[in-house]
PDB file of C-alpha atoms in Angstrom:
ATOM      1  CA  MET T   1      -7.634 217.275  26.208  1.00  0.00           C
ATOM      2  CA  PRO T   2      -5.776 214.333  24.608  1.00  0.00           C
ATOM      3  CA  GLU T   3      -7.710 212.088  22.262  1.00  0.00           C
ATOM      4  CA  PRO T   4      -8.630 208.716  23.854  1.00  0.00           C
ATOM      5  CA  ILE T   5      -6.572 205.731  22.751  1.00  0.00           C
ATOM      6  CA  SER T   6      -8.397 202.622  21.557  1.00  0.00           C
ATOM      7  CA  SER T   7      -7.385 199.176  22.715  1.00  0.00           C
ATOM      8  CA  GLN T   8      -6.451 198.377  19.091  1.00  0.00           C
ATOM      9  CA  GLN T   9      -4.050 201.341  19.005  1.00  0.00           C
ATOM     10  CA  LEU T  10      -2.488 200.097  22.234  1.00  0.00           C
ATOM     11  CA  ILE T  11      -2.182 196.563  20.860  1.00  0.00           C
ATOM     12  CA  ASP T  12      -0.579 197.881  17.668  1.00  0.00           C
ATOM     13  CA  LYS T  13       1.909 199.972  19.674  1.00  0.00           C
ATOM     14  CA  PHE T  14       2.670 196.943  21.870  1.00  0.00           C
ATOM     15  CA  TRP T  15       3.535 194.825  18.798  1.00  0.00           C
ATOM     16  CA  GLU T  16       5.592 197.659  17.305  1.00  0.00           C
ATOM     17  CA  SER T  17       7.547 198.165  20.530  1.00  0.00           C
ATOM     18  CA  VAL T  18       7.962 195.213  22.861  1.00  0.00           C
ATOM     19  CA  PRO T  19       9.075 192.396  20.513  1.00  0.00           C
ATOM     20  CA  PRO T  20      11.699 194.481  18.639  1.00  0.00           C
ATOM     21  CA  VAL T  21      13.114 195.906  21.887  1.00  0.00           C
ATOM     22  CA  TRP T  22      13.286 192.440  23.437  1.00  0.00           C
ATOM     23  CA  ARG T  23      14.875 190.955  20.277  1.00  0.00           C
ATOM     24  CA  ARG T  24      17.588 193.641  20.212  1.00  0.00           C
ATOM     25  CA  THR T  25      18.256 193.234  23.936  1.00  0.00           C
ATOM     26  CA  ARG T  26      18.535 189.445  23.656  1.00  0.00           C
ATOM     27  CA  ALA T  27      20.772 189.776  20.594  1.00  0.00           C
ATOM     28  CA  GLN T  28      23.059 192.104  22.543  1.00  0.00           C
ATOM     29  CA  ILE T  29      23.262 189.674  25.468  1.00  0.00           C
ATOM     30  CA  ARG T  30      24.050 186.800  23.076  1.00  0.00           C
ATOM     31  CA  ARG T  31      26.707 188.941  21.355  1.00  0.00           C
ATOM     32  CA  ILE T  32      28.373 189.721  24.692  1.00  0.00           C
ATOM     33  CA  ALA T  33      28.285 186.045  25.716  1.00  0.00           C
ATOM     34  CA  PHE T  34      29.824 184.961  22.416  1.00  0.00           C
ATOM     35  CA  GLU T  35      32.388 187.719  21.866  1.00  0.00           C
ATOM     36  CA  LYS T  36      33.620 188.150  25.428  1.00  0.00           C
ATOM     37  CA  PHE T  37      33.212 184.599  26.735  1.00  0.00           C
ATOM     38  CA  GLN T  38      33.193 182.413  23.586  1.00  0.00           C
ATOM     39  CA  MET T  39      29.900 180.965  24.735  1.00  0.00           C
ATOM     40  CA  SER T  40      27.301 179.460  22.416  1.00  0.00           C
ATOM     41  CA  GLU T  41      23.646 180.426  22.649  1.00  0.00           C
ATOM     42  CA  GLU T  42      22.852 177.019  24.167  1.00  0.00           C
ATOM     43  CA  GLN T  43      25.608 177.354  26.790  1.00  0.00           C
ATOM     44  CA  PHE T  44      24.443 180.830  27.733  1.00  0.00           C
ATOM     45  CA  GLN T  45      20.834 179.640  28.082  1.00  0.00           C
ATOM     46  CA  VAL T  46      21.961 176.719  30.255  1.00  0.00           C
ATOM     47  CA  LEU T  47      23.929 179.056  32.551  1.00  0.00           C
ATOM     48  CA  ARG T  48      21.000 181.453  32.720  1.00  0.00           C
ATOM     49  CA  ARG T  49      18.561 178.694  33.630  1.00  0.00           C
ATOM     50  CA  ILE T  50      20.873 177.181  36.256  1.00  0.00           C
ATOM     51  CA  ARG T  51      21.237 180.663  37.740  1.00  0.00           C
ATOM     52  CA  ARG T  52      17.430 180.854  37.950  1.00  0.00           C
ATOM     53  CA  GLY T  53      17.098 177.491  39.700  1.00  0.00           C
ATOM     54  CA  SER T  54      17.001 174.682  37.105  1.00  0.00           C
ATOM     55  CA  THR T  55      19.317 172.108  38.607  1.00  0.00           C
ATOM     56  CA  SER T  56      19.157 169.040  36.373  1.00  0.00           C
ATOM     57  CA  VAL T  57      19.798 168.284  32.725  1.00  0.00           C
ATOM     58  CA  SER T  58      16.227 167.020  32.321  1.00  0.00           C
ATOM     59  CA  ALA T  59      14.786 170.221  33.860  1.00  0.00           C
ATOM     60  CA  LEU T  60      16.983 172.299  31.546  1.00  0.00           C
ATOM     61  CA  ALA T  61      15.876 170.297  28.503  1.00  0.00           C
ATOM     62  CA  GLN T  62      12.238 170.685  29.473  1.00  0.00           C
ATOM     63  CA  ALA T  63      12.591 174.433  30.105  1.00  0.00           C
ATOM     64  CA  SER T  64      14.358 175.013  26.802  1.00  0.00           C
ATOM     65  CA  GLN T  65      12.272 172.513  24.831  1.00  0.00           C
ATOM     66  CA  THR T  66      15.550 171.062  23.617  1.00  0.00           C
ATOM     67  CA  GLY T  67      16.685 167.467  23.511  1.00  0.00           C
ATOM     68  CA  LEU T  68      18.563 165.959  26.436  1.00  0.00           C
ATOM     69  CA  SER T  69      21.582 165.307  24.214  1.00  0.00           C
ATOM     70  CA  ALA T  70      22.013 168.973  23.210  1.00  0.00           C
ATOM     71  CA  VAL T  71      21.606 170.181  26.790  1.00  0.00           C
ATOM     72  CA  SER T  72      23.965 167.517  28.092  1.00  0.00           C
ATOM     73  CA  LYS T  73      26.647 168.603  25.576  1.00  0.00           C
ATOM     74  CA  ALA T  74      26.253 172.233  26.653  1.00  0.00           C
ATOM     75  CA  VAL T  75      26.507 171.238  30.330  1.00  0.00           C
ATOM     76  CA  ASP T  76      29.611 169.118  29.598  1.00  0.00           C
ATOM     77  CA  ALA T  77      31.290 172.107  27.922  1.00  0.00           C
ATOM     78  CA  LEU T  78      30.412 174.392  30.845  1.00  0.00           C
ATOM     79  CA  VAL T  79      31.726 171.847  33.368  1.00  0.00           C
ATOM     80  CA  ARG T  80      35.008 171.596  31.396  1.00  0.00           C
ATOM     81  CA  ARG T  81      35.297 175.391  31.469  1.00  0.00           C
ATOM     82  CA  GLY T  82      34.768 175.435  35.239  1.00  0.00           C
ATOM     83  CA  LEU T  83      31.503 177.397  35.062  1.00  0.00           C
ATOM     84  CA  VAL T  84      29.177 174.622  36.277  1.00  0.00           C
ATOM     85  CA  THR T  85      29.563 171.772  38.756  1.00  0.00           C
ATOM     86  CA  ARG T  86      27.803 168.448  38.936  1.00  0.00           C
ATOM     87  CA  SER T  87      27.319 166.858  42.321  1.00  0.00           C
ATOM     88  CA  GLN T  88      25.792 163.670  43.656  1.00  0.00           C
ATOM     89  CA  ASP T  89      22.464 163.837  45.471  1.00  0.00           C
ATOM     90  CA  PRO T  90      23.041 161.923  48.743  1.00  0.00           C
ATOM     91  CA  GLU T  91      19.345 160.951  48.857  1.00  0.00           C
ATOM     92  CA  ASP T  92      19.120 159.700  45.265  1.00  0.00           C
ATOM     93  CA  ARG T  93      22.316 158.762  43.418  1.00  0.00           C
ATOM     94  CA  ARG T  94      20.477 158.942  40.075  1.00  0.00           C
ATOM     95  CA  LYS T  95      20.068 162.701  40.528  1.00  0.00           C
ATOM     96  CA  VAL T  96      22.987 164.898  39.543  1.00  0.00           C
ATOM     97  CA  PRO T  97      22.282 168.476  40.648  1.00  0.00           C
ATOM     98  CA  LEU T  98      23.936 171.285  38.697  1.00  0.00           C
ATOM     99  CA  ALA T  99      25.171 174.573  40.126  1.00  0.00           C
ATOM    100  CA  LEU T 100      27.111 177.582  38.928  1.00  0.00           C
ATOM    101  CA  THR T 101      30.659 177.791  40.185  1.00  0.00           C
ATOM    102  CA  GLU T 102      31.963 181.068  41.521  1.00  0.00           C
ATOM    103  CA  GLU T 103      33.490 181.655  38.077  1.00  0.00           C
ATOM    104  CA  GLY T 104      30.132 180.867  36.440  1.00  0.00           C
ATOM    105  CA  GLN T 105      28.473 183.447  38.678  1.00  0.00           C
ATOM    106  CA  HIS T 106      31.134 186.017  37.752  1.00  0.00           C
ATOM    107  CA  VAL T 107      30.626 185.340  34.039  1.00  0.00           C
ATOM    108  CA  MET T 108      26.853 185.798  34.329  1.00  0.00           C
ATOM    109  CA  GLN T 109      27.315 189.001  36.338  1.00  0.00           C
ATOM    110  CA  ALA T 110      29.724 190.296  33.688  1.00  0.00           C
ATOM    111  CA  ILE T 111      27.346 189.475  30.825  1.00  0.00           C
ATOM    112  CA  PHE T 112      24.362 191.102  32.499  1.00  0.00           C
ATOM    113  CA  GLY T 113      26.496 194.021  33.702  1.00  0.00           C
ATOM    114  CA  GLU T 114      27.530 194.763  30.120  1.00  0.00           C
ATOM    115  CA  ALA T 115      23.936 194.347  28.969  1.00  0.00           C
ATOM    116  CA  GLU T 116      22.815 196.872  31.592  1.00  0.00           C
ATOM    117  CA  ALA T 117      25.510 199.295  30.420  1.00  0.00           C
ATOM    118  CA  TRP T 118      24.227 198.860  26.853  1.00  0.00           C
ATOM    119  CA  LEU T 119      20.665 199.572  28.042  1.00  0.00           C
ATOM    120  CA  ALA T 120      21.843 202.643  29.966  1.00  0.00           C
ATOM    121  CA  GLU T 121      23.463 203.885  26.770  1.00  0.00           C
ATOM    122  CA  ARG T 122      20.149 203.431  24.906  1.00  0.00           C
ATOM    123  CA  PHE T 123      18.296 205.376  27.611  1.00  0.00           C
ATOM    124  CA  SER T 124      20.878 208.160  28.012  1.00  0.00           C
ATOM    125  CA  PRO T 125      19.398 210.506  25.356  1.00  0.00           C
ATOM    126  CA  LEU T 126      16.007 210.454  27.094  1.00  0.00           C
ATOM    127  CA  SER T 127      14.934 213.382  29.229  1.00  0.00           C
ATOM    128  CA  PRO T 128      14.033 212.812  32.888  1.00  0.00           C
ATOM    129  CA  GLN T 129      10.363 213.279  31.936  1.00  0.00           C
ATOM    130  CA  GLU T 130      10.613 210.660  29.175  1.00  0.00           C
ATOM    131  CA  MET T 131      12.268 208.242  31.599  1.00  0.00           C
ATOM    132  CA  LYS T 132       9.513 208.847  34.130  1.00  0.00           C
ATOM    133  CA  SER T 133       6.854 208.218  31.466  1.00  0.00           C
ATOM    134  CA  ILE T 134       8.538 204.987  30.399  1.00  0.00           C
ATOM    135  CA  MET T 135       8.769 203.859  34.031  1.00  0.00           C
ATOM    136  CA  LYS T 136       5.047 204.481  34.501  1.00  0.00           C
ATOM    137  CA  GLY T 137       4.259 202.678  31.257  1.00  0.00           C
ATOM    138  CA  LEU T 138       6.420 199.686  32.140  1.00  0.00           C
ATOM    139  CA  GLU T 139       4.807 199.435  35.564  1.00  0.00           C
ATOM    140  CA  SER T 140       1.357 199.530  33.951  1.00  0.00           C
ATOM    141  CA  LEU T 141       2.441 196.874  31.455  1.00  0.00           C
ATOM    142  CA  ARG T 142       3.752 194.639  34.247  1.00  0.00           C
ATOM    143  CA  LYS T 143       0.479 195.022  36.162  1.00  0.00           C
ATOM    144  CA  ALA T 144      -1.576 194.215  33.065  1.00  0.00           C
ATOM    145  CA  PHE T 145       0.324 190.947  32.635  1.00  0.00           C
ATOM    146  CA  SER T 146       0.439 189.933  36.319  1.00  0.00           C
TER     147      SER T 146
END
């Protein structure tokens, strides 16, 4: 019978595993965005947040804990590249909603598609049993943090 695992052992394994995996994954996504699409970290984060529903410069600045000026510059660059549009809110002219253009959506799909291919490459040496164990562990982790 396997030896029981203490909560401290689990915590230690969490810190040894999750942050480094997440850091490497994020670094890979940033590398793809920069190398393939000449996109700065700030521009990528703006696109990602617009894709997830942030639709104003102030909401983006708040979500990223970045100044309005930096976010506004990133948005300006993305608008010039045709990846983001600004529109006028008919109800409130002071509001300027942001949205991804079709090209912006394609760029995000390409970045995340390459990131998924990179992840698949990382997982390819694993046996079906190891993959199943990781799936169970990830589901348990998600439940623990829900």
